[in-house]
PDB file with one MODEL, atoms N, CA, C and O in Angstrom:
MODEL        1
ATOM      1  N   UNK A   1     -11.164   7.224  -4.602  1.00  0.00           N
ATOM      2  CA  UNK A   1      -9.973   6.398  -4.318  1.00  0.00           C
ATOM      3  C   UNK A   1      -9.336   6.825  -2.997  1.00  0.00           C
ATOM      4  O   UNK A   1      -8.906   7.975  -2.904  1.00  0.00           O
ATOM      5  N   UNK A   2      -9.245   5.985  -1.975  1.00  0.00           N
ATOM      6  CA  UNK A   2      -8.303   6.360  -0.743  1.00  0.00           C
ATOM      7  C   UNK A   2      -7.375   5.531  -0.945  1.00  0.00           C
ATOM      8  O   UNK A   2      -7.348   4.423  -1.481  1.00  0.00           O
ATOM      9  N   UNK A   3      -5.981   6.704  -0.066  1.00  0.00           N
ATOM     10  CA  UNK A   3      -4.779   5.739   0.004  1.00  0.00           C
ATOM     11  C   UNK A   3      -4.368   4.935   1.189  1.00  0.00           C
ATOM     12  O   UNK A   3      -3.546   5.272   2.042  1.00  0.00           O
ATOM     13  N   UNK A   4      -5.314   3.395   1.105  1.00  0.00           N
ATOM     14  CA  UNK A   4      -5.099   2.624   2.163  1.00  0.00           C
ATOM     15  C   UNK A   4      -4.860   1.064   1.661  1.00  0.00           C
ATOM     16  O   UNK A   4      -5.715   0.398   1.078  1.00  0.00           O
ATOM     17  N   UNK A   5      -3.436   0.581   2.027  1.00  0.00           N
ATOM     18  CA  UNK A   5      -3.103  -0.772   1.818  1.00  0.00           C
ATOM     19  C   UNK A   5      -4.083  -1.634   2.802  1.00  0.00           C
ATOM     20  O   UNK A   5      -4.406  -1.670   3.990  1.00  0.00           O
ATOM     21  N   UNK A   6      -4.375  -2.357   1.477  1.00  0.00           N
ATOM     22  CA  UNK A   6      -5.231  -3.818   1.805  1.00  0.00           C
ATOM     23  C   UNK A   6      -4.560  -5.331   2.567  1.00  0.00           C
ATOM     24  O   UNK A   6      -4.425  -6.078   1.598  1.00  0.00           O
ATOM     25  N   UNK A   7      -4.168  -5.973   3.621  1.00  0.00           N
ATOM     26  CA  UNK A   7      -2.984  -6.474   3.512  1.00  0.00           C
ATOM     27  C   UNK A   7      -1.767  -6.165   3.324  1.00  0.00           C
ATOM     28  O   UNK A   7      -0.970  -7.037   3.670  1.00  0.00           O
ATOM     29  N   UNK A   8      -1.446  -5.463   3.004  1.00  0.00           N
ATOM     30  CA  UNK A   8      -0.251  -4.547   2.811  1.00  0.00           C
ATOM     31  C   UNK A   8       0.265  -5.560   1.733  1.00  0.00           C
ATOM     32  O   UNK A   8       0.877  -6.600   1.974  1.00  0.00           O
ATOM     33  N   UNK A   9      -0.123  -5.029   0.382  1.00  0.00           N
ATOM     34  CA  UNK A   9       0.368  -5.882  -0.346  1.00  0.00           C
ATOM     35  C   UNK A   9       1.498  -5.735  -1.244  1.00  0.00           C
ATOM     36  O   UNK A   9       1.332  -4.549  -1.528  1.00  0.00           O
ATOM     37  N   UNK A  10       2.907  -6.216  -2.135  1.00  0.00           N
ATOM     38  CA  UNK A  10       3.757  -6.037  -2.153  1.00  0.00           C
ATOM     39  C   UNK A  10       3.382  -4.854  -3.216  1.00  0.00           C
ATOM     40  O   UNK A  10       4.238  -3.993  -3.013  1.00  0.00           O
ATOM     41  N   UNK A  11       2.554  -4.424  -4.200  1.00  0.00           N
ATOM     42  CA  UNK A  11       2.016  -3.679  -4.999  1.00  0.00           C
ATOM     43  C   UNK A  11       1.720  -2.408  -4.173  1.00  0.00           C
ATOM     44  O   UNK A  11       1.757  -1.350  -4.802  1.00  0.00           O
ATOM     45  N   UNK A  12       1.434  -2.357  -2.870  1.00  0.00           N
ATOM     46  CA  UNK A  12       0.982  -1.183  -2.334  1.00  0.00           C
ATOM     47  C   UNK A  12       2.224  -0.925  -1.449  1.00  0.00           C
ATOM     48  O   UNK A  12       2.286   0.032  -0.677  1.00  0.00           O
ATOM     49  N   UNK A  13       2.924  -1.574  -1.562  1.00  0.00           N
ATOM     50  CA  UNK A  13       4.204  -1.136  -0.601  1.00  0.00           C
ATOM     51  C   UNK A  13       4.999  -0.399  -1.391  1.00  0.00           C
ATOM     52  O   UNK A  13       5.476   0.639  -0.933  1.00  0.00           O
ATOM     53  N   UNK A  14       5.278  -0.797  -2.695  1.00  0.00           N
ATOM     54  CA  UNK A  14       5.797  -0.620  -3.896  1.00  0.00           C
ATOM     55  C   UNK A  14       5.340   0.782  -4.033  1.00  0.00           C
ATOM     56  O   UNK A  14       6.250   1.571  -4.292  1.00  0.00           O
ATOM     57  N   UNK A  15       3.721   1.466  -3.881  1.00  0.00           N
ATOM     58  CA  UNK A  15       3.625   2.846  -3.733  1.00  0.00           C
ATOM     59  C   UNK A  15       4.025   3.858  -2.851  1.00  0.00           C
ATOM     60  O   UNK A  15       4.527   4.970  -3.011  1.00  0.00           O
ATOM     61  N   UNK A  16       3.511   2.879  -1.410  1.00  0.00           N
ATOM     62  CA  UNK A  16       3.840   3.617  -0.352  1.00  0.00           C
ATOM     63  C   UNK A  16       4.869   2.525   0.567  1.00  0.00           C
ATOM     64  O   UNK A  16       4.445   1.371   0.644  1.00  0.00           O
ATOM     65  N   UNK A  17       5.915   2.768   1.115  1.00  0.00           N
ATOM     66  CA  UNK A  17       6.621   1.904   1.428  1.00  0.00           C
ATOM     67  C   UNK A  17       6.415   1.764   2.965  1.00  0.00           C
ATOM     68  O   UNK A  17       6.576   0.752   3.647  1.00  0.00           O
ATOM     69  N   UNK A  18       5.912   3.357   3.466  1.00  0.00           N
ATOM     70  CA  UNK A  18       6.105   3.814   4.630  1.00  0.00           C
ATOM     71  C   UNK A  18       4.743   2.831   5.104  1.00  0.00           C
ATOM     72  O   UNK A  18       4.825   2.161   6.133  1.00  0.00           O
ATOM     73  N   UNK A  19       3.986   2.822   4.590  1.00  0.00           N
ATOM     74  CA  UNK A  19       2.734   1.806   4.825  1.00  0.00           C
ATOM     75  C   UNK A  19       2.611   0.492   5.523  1.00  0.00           C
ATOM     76  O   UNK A  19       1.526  -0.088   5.560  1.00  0.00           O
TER      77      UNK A  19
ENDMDL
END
């Protein structure tokens, strides 16, 4: 698992915001 937003999607912003 890497931590990289796809689209930056509202689910991965929700983890990482700074993203």
């Amino acid at each position: 698992m890497s931590l990289s937003c796809e689209a930056a999607n509202d689910f991965c912003l929700s983890l990482f915001p700074e993203y």
